[in-house]
XYZ file of C-alpha atoms in Angstrom:
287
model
C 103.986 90.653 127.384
C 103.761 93.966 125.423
C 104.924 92.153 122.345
C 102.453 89.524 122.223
C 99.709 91.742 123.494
C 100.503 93.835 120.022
C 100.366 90.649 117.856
C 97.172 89.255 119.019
C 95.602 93.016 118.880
C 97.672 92.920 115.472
C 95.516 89.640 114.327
C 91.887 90.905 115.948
C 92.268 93.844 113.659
C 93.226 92.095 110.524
C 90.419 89.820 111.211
C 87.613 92.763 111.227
C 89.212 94.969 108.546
C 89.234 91.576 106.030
C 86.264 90.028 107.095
C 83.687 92.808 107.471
C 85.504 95.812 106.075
C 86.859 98.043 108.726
C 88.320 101.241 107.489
C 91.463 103.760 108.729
C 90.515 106.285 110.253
C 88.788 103.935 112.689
C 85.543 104.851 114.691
C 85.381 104.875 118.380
C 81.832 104.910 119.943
C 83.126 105.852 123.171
C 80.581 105.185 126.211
C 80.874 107.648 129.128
C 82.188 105.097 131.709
C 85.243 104.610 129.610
C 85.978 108.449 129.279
C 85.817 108.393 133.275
C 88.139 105.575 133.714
C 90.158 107.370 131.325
C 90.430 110.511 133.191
C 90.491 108.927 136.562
C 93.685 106.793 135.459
C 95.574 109.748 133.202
C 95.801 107.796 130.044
C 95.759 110.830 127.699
C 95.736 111.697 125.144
C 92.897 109.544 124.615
C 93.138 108.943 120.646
C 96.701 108.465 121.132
C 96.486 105.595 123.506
C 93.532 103.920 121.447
C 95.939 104.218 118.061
C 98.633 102.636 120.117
C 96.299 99.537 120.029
C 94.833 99.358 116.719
C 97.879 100.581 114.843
C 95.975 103.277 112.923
C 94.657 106.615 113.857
C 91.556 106.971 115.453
C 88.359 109.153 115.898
C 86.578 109.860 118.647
C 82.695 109.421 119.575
C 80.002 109.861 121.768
C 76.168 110.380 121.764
C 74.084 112.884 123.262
C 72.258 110.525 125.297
C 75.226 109.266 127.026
C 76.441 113.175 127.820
C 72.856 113.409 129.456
C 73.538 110.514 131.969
C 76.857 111.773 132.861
C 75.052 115.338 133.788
C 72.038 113.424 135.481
C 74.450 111.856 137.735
C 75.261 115.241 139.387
C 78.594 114.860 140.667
C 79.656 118.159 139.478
C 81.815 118.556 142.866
C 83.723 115.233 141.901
C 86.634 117.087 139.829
C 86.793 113.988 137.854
C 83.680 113.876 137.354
C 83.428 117.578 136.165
C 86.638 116.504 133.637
C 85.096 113.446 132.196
C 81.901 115.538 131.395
C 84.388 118.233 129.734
C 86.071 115.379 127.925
C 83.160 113.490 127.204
C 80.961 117.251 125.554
C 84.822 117.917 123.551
C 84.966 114.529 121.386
C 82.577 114.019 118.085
C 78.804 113.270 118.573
C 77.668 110.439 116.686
C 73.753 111.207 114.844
C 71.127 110.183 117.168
C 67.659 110.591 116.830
C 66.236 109.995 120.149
C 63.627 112.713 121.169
C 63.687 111.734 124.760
C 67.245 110.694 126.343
C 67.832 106.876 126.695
C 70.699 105.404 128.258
C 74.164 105.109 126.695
C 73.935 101.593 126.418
C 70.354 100.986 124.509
C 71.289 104.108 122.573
C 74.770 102.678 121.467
C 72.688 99.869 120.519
C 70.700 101.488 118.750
C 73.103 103.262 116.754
C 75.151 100.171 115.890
C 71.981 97.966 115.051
C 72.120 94.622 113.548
C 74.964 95.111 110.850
C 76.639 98.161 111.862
C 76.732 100.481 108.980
C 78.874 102.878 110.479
C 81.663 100.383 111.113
C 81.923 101.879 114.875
C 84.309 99.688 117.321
C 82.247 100.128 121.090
C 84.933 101.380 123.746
C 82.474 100.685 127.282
C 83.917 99.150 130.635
C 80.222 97.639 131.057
C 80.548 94.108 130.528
C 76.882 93.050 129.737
C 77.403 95.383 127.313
C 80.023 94.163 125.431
C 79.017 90.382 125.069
C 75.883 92.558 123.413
C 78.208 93.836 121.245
C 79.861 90.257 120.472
C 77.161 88.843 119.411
C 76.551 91.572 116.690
C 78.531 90.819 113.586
C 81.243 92.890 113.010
C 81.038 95.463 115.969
C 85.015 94.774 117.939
C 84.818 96.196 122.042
C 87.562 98.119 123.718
C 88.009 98.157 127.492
C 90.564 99.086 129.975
C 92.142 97.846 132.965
C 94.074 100.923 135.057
C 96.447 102.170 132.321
C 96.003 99.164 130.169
C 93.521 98.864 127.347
C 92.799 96.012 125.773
C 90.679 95.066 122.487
C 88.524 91.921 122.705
C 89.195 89.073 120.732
C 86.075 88.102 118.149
C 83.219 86.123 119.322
C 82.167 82.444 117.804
C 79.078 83.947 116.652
C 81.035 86.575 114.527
C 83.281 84.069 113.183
C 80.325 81.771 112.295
C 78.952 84.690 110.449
C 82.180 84.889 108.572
C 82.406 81.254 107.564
C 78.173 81.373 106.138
C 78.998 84.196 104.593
C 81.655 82.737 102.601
C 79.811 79.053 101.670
C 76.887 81.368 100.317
C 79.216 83.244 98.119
C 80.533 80.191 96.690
C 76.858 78.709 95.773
C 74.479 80.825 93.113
C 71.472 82.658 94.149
C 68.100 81.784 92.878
C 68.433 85.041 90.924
C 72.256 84.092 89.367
C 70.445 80.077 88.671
C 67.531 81.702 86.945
C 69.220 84.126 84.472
C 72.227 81.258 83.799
C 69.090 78.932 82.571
C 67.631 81.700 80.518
C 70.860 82.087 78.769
C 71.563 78.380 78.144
C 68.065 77.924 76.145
C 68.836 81.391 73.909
C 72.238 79.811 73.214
C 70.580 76.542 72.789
C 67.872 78.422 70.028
C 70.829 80.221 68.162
C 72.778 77.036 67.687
C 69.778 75.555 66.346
C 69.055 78.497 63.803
C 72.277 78.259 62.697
C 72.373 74.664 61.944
C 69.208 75.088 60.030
C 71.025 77.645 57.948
C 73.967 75.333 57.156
C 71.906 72.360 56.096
C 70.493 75.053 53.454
C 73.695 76.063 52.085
C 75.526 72.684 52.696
C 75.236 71.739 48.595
C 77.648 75.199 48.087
C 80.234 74.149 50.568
C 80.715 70.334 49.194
C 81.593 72.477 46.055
C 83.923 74.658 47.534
C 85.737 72.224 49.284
C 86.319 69.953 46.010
C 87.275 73.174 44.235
C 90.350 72.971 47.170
C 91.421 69.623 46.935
C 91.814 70.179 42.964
C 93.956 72.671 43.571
C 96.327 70.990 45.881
C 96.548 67.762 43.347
C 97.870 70.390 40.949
C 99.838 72.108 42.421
C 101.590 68.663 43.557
C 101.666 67.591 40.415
C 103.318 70.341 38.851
C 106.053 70.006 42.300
C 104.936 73.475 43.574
C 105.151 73.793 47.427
C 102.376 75.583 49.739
C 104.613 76.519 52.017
C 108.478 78.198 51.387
C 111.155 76.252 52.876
C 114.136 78.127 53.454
C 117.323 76.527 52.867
C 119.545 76.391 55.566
C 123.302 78.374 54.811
C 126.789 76.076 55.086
C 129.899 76.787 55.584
C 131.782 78.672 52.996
C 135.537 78.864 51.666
C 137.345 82.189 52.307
C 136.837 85.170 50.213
C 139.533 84.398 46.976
C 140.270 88.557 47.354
C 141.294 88.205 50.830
C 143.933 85.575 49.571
C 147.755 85.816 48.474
C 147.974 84.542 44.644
C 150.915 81.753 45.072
C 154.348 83.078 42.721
C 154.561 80.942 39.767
C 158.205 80.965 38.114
C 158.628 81.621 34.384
C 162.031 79.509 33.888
C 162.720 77.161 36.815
C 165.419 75.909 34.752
C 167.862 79.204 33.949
C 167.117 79.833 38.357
C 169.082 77.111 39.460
C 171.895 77.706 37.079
C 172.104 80.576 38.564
C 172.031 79.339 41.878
C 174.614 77.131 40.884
C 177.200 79.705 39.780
C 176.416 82.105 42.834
C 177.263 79.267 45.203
C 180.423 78.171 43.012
C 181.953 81.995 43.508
C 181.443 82.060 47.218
C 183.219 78.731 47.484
C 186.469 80.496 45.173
C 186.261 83.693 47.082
C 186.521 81.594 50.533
C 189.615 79.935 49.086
C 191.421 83.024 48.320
C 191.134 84.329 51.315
C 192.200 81.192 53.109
C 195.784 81.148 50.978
C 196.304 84.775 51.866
C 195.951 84.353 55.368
C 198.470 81.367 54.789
C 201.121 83.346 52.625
C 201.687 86.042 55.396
C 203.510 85.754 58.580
C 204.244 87.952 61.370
C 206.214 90.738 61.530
C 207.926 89.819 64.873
C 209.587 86.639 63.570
C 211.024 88.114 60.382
C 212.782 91.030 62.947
């Protein structure tokens, strides 16, 4: 349940910070029956438990009109009672300008108005206040349940607001239609002024113009190119330094004589030996 309860407070706050510009540190208009429900029920620290749920740190507010009520109450021999009103006097106090004390709730409407400049997010445990709240674009309400606290999910109303919002920034204003118009006819005018112009000086171009084609005719008939074409390299032969001249004999003649005559002596000397070999015997059979 935890996890779930993270992604869909995960989603809410996506929603408000995308849609109508919620900013980290976020603002929490705390009313005074939420700071007693947080006392009575321990969850402290207070900014801690709220950043838990938004996933962002958090500050703290109040109004002076609300601290009022809690005093008017006069439970002062509550201790709870005397700690909410410490709690409530320690956290910020949000500008009101209220001569006379109101309630909490018409004076956290009042602060928050119709578009809530402030970007405040409403922590109250009232719950005619908060479907006040949800009907105010971009305002998201905190409450708790014992130790839990849980953000409320946004209204129709808000999301409606999100989706006109979002057609009228497709479509052009009367404003954006009017000054497109006005530009079209000056473009319109300058077009025209210039065509004017080339109509006068339309005689001088036709000139030019033949003056280029005569040029190309000669320059094809003389078989000059415009454009260089670069001739692709082939495949060469290897470098004739590189290379081993081939031995060229003087007298091919006088070399195989002499081949000749070399192979003639071995065959002689061969014989020799052979008869010599022949001629001798062994020493034991003369004995």
């Amino acid at each position: 349940m935890r996890v779930k309860k993270q992604r869909r407070h995960r989603k809410i706050v996506r929603f408000y910070t995308a849609c109508y510009g919620l900013r980290q540190p976020y603002k929490v208009l705390c009313d005074v029956n939420f700071v007693h429900h947080l006392v009575v029920n321990r969850i402290t620290p207070a900014d801690k438990a709220l950043a838990n749920i938004l996933g962002a740190p958090v500050m703290l507010f109040t109004t002076k009109c609300a601290i009022s009520e809690l005093k008017k109450q006069d439970l002062r021999h509550v201790p709870s009672h005397s700690q909410a009103l410490e709690a409530a006097e320690s956290l910020i106090t949000a500008r009101c300008d209220h001569e006379r004390a109101m309630s909490a709730d018409d004076c956290i409407m009042d602060i928050i108005g119709q578009n809530n400049p402030e970007h405040f997010l409403v922590a109250t445990q009232h719950a005619d206040l908060r479907e006040k709240i949800l009907k105010i674009p971009g305002v998201p309400a905190i409450y708790a349940l014992r130790t839990a606290l849980f953000l409320e999910s946004p209204s129709a109303a808000q999301r409606h607001f999100v989706k006109t919002s979002e057609e009228q920034r497709l479509h052009m204003t009367d404003l954006e239609y009017e000054m497109l118009t006005k530009g079209t006819k000056n473009m319109s005018t300058t077009h025209q002024e210039k065509d004017l112009s080339d109509e006068d000086g339309f005689g001088d171009q036709n000139l030019e113009v033949q003056a280029v084609a005569k040029k190309h005719t000669a320059r094809k008939g003389l078989g000059v190119k415009d454009k260089v074409q670069f001739k692709r390299k082939k495949a060469k032969g290897p470098n004739p330094l590189s290379c081993k001249k081939k031995k060229t004999l003087k007298n091919p003649d006088l070399h195989s004589v002499q081949e000749r005559k070399d192979g003639d002596a071995t065959l002689r000397s061969r014989k020799k030996r052979n008869r010599s070999r022949k001629g001798k015997r062994p020493v034991e059979a003369e004995s």
